[in-house]
Coordinates of C-alpha atoms in Angstrom, one line a residue:
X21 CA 36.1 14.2 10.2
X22 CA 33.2 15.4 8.4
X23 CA 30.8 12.8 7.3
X24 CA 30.2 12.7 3.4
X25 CA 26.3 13.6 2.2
X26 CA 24.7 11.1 1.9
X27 CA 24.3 10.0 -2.3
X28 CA 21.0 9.3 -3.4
X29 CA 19.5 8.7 -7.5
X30 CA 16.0 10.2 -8.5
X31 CA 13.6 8.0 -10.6
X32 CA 10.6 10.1 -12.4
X33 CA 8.1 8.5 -13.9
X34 CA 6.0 11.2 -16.2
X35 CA 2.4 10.1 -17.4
X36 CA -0.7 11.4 -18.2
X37 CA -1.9 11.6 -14.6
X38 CA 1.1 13.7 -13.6
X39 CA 4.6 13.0 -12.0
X40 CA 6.0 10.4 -9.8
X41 CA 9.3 10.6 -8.5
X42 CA 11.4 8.6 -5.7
X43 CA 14.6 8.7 -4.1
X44 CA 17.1 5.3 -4.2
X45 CA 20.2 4.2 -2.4
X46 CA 22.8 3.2 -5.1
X47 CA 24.6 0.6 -3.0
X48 CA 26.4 -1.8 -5.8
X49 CA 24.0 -4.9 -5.1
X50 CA 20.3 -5.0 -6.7
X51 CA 18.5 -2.0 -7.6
X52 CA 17.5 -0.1 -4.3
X53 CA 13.9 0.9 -3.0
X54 CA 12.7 3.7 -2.8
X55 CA 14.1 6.0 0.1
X56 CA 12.9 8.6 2.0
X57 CA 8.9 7.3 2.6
X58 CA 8.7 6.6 -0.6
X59 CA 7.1 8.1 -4.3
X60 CA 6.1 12.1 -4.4
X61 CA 3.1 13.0 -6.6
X62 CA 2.1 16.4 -8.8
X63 CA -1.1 17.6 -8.9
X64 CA -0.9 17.7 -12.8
X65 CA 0.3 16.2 -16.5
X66 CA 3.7 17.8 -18.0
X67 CA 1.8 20.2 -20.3
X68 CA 2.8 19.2 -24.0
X69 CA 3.3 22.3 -26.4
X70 CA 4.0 22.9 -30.4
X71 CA 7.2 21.7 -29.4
X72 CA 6.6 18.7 -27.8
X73 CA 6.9 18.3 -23.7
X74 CA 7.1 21.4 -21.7
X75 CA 10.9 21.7 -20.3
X76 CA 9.8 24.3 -18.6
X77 CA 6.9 23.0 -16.9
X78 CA 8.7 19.5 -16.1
X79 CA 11.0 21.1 -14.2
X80 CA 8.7 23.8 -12.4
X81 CA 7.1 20.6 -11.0
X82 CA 10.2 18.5 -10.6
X83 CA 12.5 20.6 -9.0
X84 CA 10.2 21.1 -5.6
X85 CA 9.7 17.6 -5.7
X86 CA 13.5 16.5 -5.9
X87 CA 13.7 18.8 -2.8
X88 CA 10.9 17.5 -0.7
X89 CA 12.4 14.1 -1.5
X90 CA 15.8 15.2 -0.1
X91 CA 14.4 17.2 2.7
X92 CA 12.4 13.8 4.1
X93 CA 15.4 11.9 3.5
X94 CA 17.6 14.5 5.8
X95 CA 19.6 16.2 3.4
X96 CA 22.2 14.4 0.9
X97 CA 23.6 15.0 -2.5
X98 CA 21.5 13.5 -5.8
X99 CA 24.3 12.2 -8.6
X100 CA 22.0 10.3 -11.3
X101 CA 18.4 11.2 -12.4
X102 CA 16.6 8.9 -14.5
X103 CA 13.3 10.3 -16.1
X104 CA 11.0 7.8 -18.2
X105 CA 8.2 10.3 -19.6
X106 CA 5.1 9.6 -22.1
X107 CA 5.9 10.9 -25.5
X108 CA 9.5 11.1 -25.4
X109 CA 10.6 9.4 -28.1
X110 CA 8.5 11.7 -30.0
X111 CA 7.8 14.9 -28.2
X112 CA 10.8 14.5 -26.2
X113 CA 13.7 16.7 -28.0
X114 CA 12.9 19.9 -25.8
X115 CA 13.1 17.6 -22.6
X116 CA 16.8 16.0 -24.1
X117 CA 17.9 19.6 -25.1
X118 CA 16.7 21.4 -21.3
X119 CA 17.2 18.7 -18.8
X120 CA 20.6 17.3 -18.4
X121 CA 22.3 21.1 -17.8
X122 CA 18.9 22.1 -15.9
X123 CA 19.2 19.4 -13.4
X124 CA 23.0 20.1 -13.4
X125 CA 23.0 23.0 -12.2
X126 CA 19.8 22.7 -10.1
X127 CA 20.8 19.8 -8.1
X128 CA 24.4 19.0 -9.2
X129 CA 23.5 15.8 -10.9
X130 CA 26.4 14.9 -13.0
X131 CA 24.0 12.0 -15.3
X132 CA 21.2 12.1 -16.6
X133 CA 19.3 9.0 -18.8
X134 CA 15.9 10.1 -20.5
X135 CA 13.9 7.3 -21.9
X136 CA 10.5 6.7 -23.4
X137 CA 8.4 5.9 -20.4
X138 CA 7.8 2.2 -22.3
X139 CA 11.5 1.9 -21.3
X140 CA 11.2 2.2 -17.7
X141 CA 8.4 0.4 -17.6
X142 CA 10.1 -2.8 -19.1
X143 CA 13.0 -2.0 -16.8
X144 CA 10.7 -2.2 -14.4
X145 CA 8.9 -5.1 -15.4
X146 CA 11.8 -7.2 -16.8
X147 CA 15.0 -5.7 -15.9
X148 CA 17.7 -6.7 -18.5
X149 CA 16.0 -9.9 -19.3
X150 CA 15.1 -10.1 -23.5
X151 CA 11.4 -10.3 -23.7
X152 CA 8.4 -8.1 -24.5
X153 CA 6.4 -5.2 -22.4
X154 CA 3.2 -3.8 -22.9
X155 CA 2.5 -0.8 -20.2
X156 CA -1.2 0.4 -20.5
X157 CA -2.4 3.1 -18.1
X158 CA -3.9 6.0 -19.7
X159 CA -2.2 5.7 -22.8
X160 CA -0.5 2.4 -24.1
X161 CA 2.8 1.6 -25.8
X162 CA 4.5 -2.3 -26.3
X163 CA 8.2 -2.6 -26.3
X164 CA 10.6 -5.7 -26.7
X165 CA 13.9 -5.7 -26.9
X166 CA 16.2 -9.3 -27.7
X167 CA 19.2 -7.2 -25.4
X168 CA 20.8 -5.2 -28.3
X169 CA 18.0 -3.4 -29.7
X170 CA 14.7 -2.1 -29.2
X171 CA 11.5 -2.8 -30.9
X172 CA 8.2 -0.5 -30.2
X173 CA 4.5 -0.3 -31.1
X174 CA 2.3 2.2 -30.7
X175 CA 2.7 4.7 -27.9
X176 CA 0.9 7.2 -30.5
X177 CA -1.6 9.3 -28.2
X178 CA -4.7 8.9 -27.6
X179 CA -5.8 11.0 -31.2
X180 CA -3.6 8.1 -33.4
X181 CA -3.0 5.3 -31.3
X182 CA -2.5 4.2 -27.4
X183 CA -5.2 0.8 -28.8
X184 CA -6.1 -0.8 -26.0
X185 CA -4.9 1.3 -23.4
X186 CA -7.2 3.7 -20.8
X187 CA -8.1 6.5 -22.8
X188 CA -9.5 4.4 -26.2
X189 CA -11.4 2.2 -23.9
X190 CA -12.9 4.8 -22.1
X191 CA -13.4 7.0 -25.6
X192 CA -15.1 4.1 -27.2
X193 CA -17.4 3.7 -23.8
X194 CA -18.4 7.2 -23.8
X195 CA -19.2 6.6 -27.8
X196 CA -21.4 4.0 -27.2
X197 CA -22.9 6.0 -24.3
X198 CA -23.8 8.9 -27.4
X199 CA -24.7 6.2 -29.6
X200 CA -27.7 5.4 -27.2
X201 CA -28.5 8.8 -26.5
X202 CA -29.0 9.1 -30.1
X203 CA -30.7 5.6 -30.6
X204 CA -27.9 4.6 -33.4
X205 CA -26.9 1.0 -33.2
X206 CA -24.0 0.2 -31.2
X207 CA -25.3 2.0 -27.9
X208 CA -25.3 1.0 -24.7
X209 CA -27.9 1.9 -22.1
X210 CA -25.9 1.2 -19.1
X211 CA -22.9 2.9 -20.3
X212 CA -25.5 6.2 -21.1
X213 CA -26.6 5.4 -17.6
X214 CA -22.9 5.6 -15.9
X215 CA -21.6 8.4 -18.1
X216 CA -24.5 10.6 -16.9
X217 CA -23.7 9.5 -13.0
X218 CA -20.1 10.5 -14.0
X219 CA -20.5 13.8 -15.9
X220 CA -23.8 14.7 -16.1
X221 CA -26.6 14.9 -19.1
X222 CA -24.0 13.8 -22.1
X223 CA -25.6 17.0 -24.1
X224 CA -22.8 18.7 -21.9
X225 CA -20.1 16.3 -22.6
X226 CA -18.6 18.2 -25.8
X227 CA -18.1 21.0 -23.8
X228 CA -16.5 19.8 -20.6
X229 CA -14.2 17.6 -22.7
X230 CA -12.6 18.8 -25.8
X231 CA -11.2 22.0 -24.3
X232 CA -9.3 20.1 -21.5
X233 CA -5.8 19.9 -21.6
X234 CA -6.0 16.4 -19.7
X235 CA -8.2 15.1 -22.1
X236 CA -7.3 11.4 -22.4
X237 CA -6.9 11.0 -18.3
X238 CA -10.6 11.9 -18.2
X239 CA -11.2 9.6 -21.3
X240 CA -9.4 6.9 -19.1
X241 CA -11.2 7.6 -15.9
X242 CA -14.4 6.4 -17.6
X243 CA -12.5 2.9 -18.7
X244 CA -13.6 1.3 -14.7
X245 CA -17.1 2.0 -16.2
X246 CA -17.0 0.1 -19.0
X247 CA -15.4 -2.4 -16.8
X248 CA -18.3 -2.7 -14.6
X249 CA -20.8 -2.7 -16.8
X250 CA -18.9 -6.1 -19.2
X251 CA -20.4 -9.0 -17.8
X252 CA -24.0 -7.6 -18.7
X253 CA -23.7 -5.5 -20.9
X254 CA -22.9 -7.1 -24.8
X255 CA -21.4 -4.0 -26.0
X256 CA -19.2 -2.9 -22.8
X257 CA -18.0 -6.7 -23.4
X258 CA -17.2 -6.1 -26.5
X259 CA -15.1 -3.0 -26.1
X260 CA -12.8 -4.9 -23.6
X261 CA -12.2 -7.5 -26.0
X262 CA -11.2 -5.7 -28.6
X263 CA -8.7 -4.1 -26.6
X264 CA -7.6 -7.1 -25.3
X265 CA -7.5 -7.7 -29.5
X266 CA -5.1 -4.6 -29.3
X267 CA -3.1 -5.4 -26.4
X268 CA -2.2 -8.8 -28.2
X269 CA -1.1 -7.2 -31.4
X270 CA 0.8 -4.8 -29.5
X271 CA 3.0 -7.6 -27.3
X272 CA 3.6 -9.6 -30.4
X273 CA 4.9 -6.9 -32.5
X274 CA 7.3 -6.3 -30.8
X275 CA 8.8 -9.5 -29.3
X276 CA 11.9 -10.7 -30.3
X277 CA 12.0 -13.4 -32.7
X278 CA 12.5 -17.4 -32.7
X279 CA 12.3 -19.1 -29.8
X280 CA 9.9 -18.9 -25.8
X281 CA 9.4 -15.4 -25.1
X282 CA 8.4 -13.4 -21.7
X283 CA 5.8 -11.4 -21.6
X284 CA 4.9 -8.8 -18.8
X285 CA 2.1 -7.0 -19.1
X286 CA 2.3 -3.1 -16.5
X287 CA -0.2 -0.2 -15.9
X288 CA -3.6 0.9 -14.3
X289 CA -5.3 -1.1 -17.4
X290 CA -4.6 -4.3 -16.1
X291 CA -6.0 -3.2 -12.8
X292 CA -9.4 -3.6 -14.8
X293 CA -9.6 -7.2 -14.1
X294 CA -11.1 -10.2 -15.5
X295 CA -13.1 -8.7 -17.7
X296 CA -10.6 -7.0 -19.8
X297 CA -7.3 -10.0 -18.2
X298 CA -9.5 -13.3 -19.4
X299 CA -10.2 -12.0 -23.2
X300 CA -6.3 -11.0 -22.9
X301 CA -5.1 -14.3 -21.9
X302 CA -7.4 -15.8 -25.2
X303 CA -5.8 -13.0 -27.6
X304 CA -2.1 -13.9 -26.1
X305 CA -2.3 -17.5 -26.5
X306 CA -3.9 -17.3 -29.9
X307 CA -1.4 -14.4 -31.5
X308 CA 1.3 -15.3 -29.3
X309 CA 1.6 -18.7 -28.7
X310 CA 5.4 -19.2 -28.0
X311 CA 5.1 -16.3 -24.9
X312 CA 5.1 -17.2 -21.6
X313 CA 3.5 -14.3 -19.4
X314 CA 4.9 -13.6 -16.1
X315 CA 4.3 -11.1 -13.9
X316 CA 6.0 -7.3 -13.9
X317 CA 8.5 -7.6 -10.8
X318 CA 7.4 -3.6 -11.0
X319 CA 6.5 -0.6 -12.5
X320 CA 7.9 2.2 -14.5
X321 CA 8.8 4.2 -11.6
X322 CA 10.8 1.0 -10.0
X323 CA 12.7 1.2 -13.7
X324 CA 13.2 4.4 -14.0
X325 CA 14.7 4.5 -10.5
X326 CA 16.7 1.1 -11.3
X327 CA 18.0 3.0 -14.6
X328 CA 19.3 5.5 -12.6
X329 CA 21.6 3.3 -10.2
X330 CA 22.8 1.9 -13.5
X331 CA 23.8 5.3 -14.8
X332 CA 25.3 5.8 -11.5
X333 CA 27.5 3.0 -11.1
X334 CA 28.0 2.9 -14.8
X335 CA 26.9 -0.7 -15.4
X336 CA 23.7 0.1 -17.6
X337 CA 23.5 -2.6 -20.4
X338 CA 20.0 -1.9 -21.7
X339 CA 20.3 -0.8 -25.1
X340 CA 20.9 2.9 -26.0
X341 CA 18.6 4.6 -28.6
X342 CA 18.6 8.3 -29.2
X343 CA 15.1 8.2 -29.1
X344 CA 14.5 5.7 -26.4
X345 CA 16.9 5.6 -24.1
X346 CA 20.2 8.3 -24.4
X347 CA 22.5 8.9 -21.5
X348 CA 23.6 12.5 -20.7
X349 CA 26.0 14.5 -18.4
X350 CA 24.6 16.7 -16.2
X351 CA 27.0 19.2 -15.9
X352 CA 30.6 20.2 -16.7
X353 CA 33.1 17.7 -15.0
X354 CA 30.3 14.7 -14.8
X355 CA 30.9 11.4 -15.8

């Protein structure tokens, strides 16, 4: 007889550095690792358009990926994709109207869930388990759920919102770099000093940045910066602080209410280290008293890859949200 292919789920996770995406094993026990050596990158951000997140472009990267995954893994069959992306809930209705009958007929995947990368990243982080999520990497968005709906804060972009996260903490670094160029108040000499190492004389800085369509991931590469420069430098310190202020707000708007909390905290942000992690832990316990932090058990690629074997074996009991989290059939004849 012939053996079966082998059935594998996809987890994406799609930020503003680019596209991840791993292959699982749904096997009926607890969410699998990745298979088949593990995460693929892209070289690039989903371009976002006037009308919202590129389909087109998602799926010009995707699509090679998916395959490179299932070539590694020696061929097989994928029946579940789960894609957690930055800006869905707001940008997202191209992705929600392309996707589903794109991978369909691409790679036969009969479901398909598309979340708000926050989602992933608090399936990631907490599984099922009520409790609140802040993921900060380049951008930043807080989500809480109490197991029957979902609660979220910002998650804006880096023009109205993402406080806190990568891209505002490197945009107010680089201000405060200008500011001392200019000799205004609020400048910072080492920060002038580091942004020229990283970009050369600032005079220039207009010009390499604004026309850049990955504008906030080179904001949020300068955020290490303004991390190294914290302990002696008053205004660098200040800048992590008040994103630690952010960060704060952010988890407590949105956890549920009455009662101990959990509170994970996910992303490249929280790489930073003490500097920005000590100031947090003074904001949490002052605005959020009644949390108790733990730590992520992993990130939004783990979710969006554990959201997948639960659209697979049809057992996902994370809320649904049109705008958060919505389940779709791939093609015609899926489950």
């Amino acid at each position: 007889m012939t053996e079966p292919e082998p059935a594998y789920v996809l987890g994406v996770d799609s930020g503003g550095s680019g596209l991840r995406a791993a292959l699982a094993v749904p096997d009926g026990g607890a969410p699998s690792a990745p298979a088949a050596g593990g995460p693929v990158r892209s070289a690039e951000p989903v371009r976002t358009g006037p009308g919202g997140i590129d389909a087109s472009h998602f799926l010009a990267q995707l699509l090679p990926m998916a395959r490179e995954l299932l070539e590694r893994a020696g061929g097989g069959r994928i029946t579940a994709v789960a894609v957690g992306a930055a800006g869905m809930a707001t940008l997202g209705d191209g992705l929600r109207a392309a996707l589903p009958s794109a991978l369909g007929e691409a790679l036969g995947v009969r479901r398909v869930a598309l979340a708000a990368d926050a989602v992933t990243a608090y399936a990631g982080a907490l599984g099922e388990r009520p409790g609140a999520v802040v993921a900060a990497g380049t951008g930043l968005i807080a989500i809480g759920t109490d197991g029957t709906t979902w609660r979220r804060a910002d998650g804006w972009g880096h023009l109205l919102g993402d406080c806190g996260g990568g891209a505002w903490i490197g945009r107010a670094g680089l201000e405060a770099a200008m500011r001392a160029h200019d000799g205004r108040r609020g400048g910072s000499r080492p920060l002038l000093a580091r942004a020229e190492q990283l970009f050369g004389p600032v005079v220039g800085l207009p010009g390499q940045l604004y026309p850049r369509a990955d504008r906030p991931a080179v904001l949020a590469s300068f955020a290490p910066e303004v991390a190294g420069c914290a302990a002696d430098d008053a205004v660098a310190g200040g800048i992590l602080r008040g994103a630690a202020r952010h960060i704060a707000e952010a988890a407590a708007a949105v956890s549920p209410e009455g009662g101990a909390c959990e509170v994970a905290l996910t992303g490249g942000v929280f790489k930073l280290g003490e500097p920005l992690l000590a100031p947090l832990r003074e904001e949490l316990a002052s605005q959020l008293p009644r949390a108790r932090q733990v730590p992520a058990a992993g990130d939004p690629l783990d979710g969006a890859l554990r959201i997948a074997v639960d659209i697979a074996l049809d057992r996902l009991r994370l809320p649904r949200d049109a705008r958060l989290l919505s389940v779709h059939s791939g093609r015609a004849g899926g489950a």
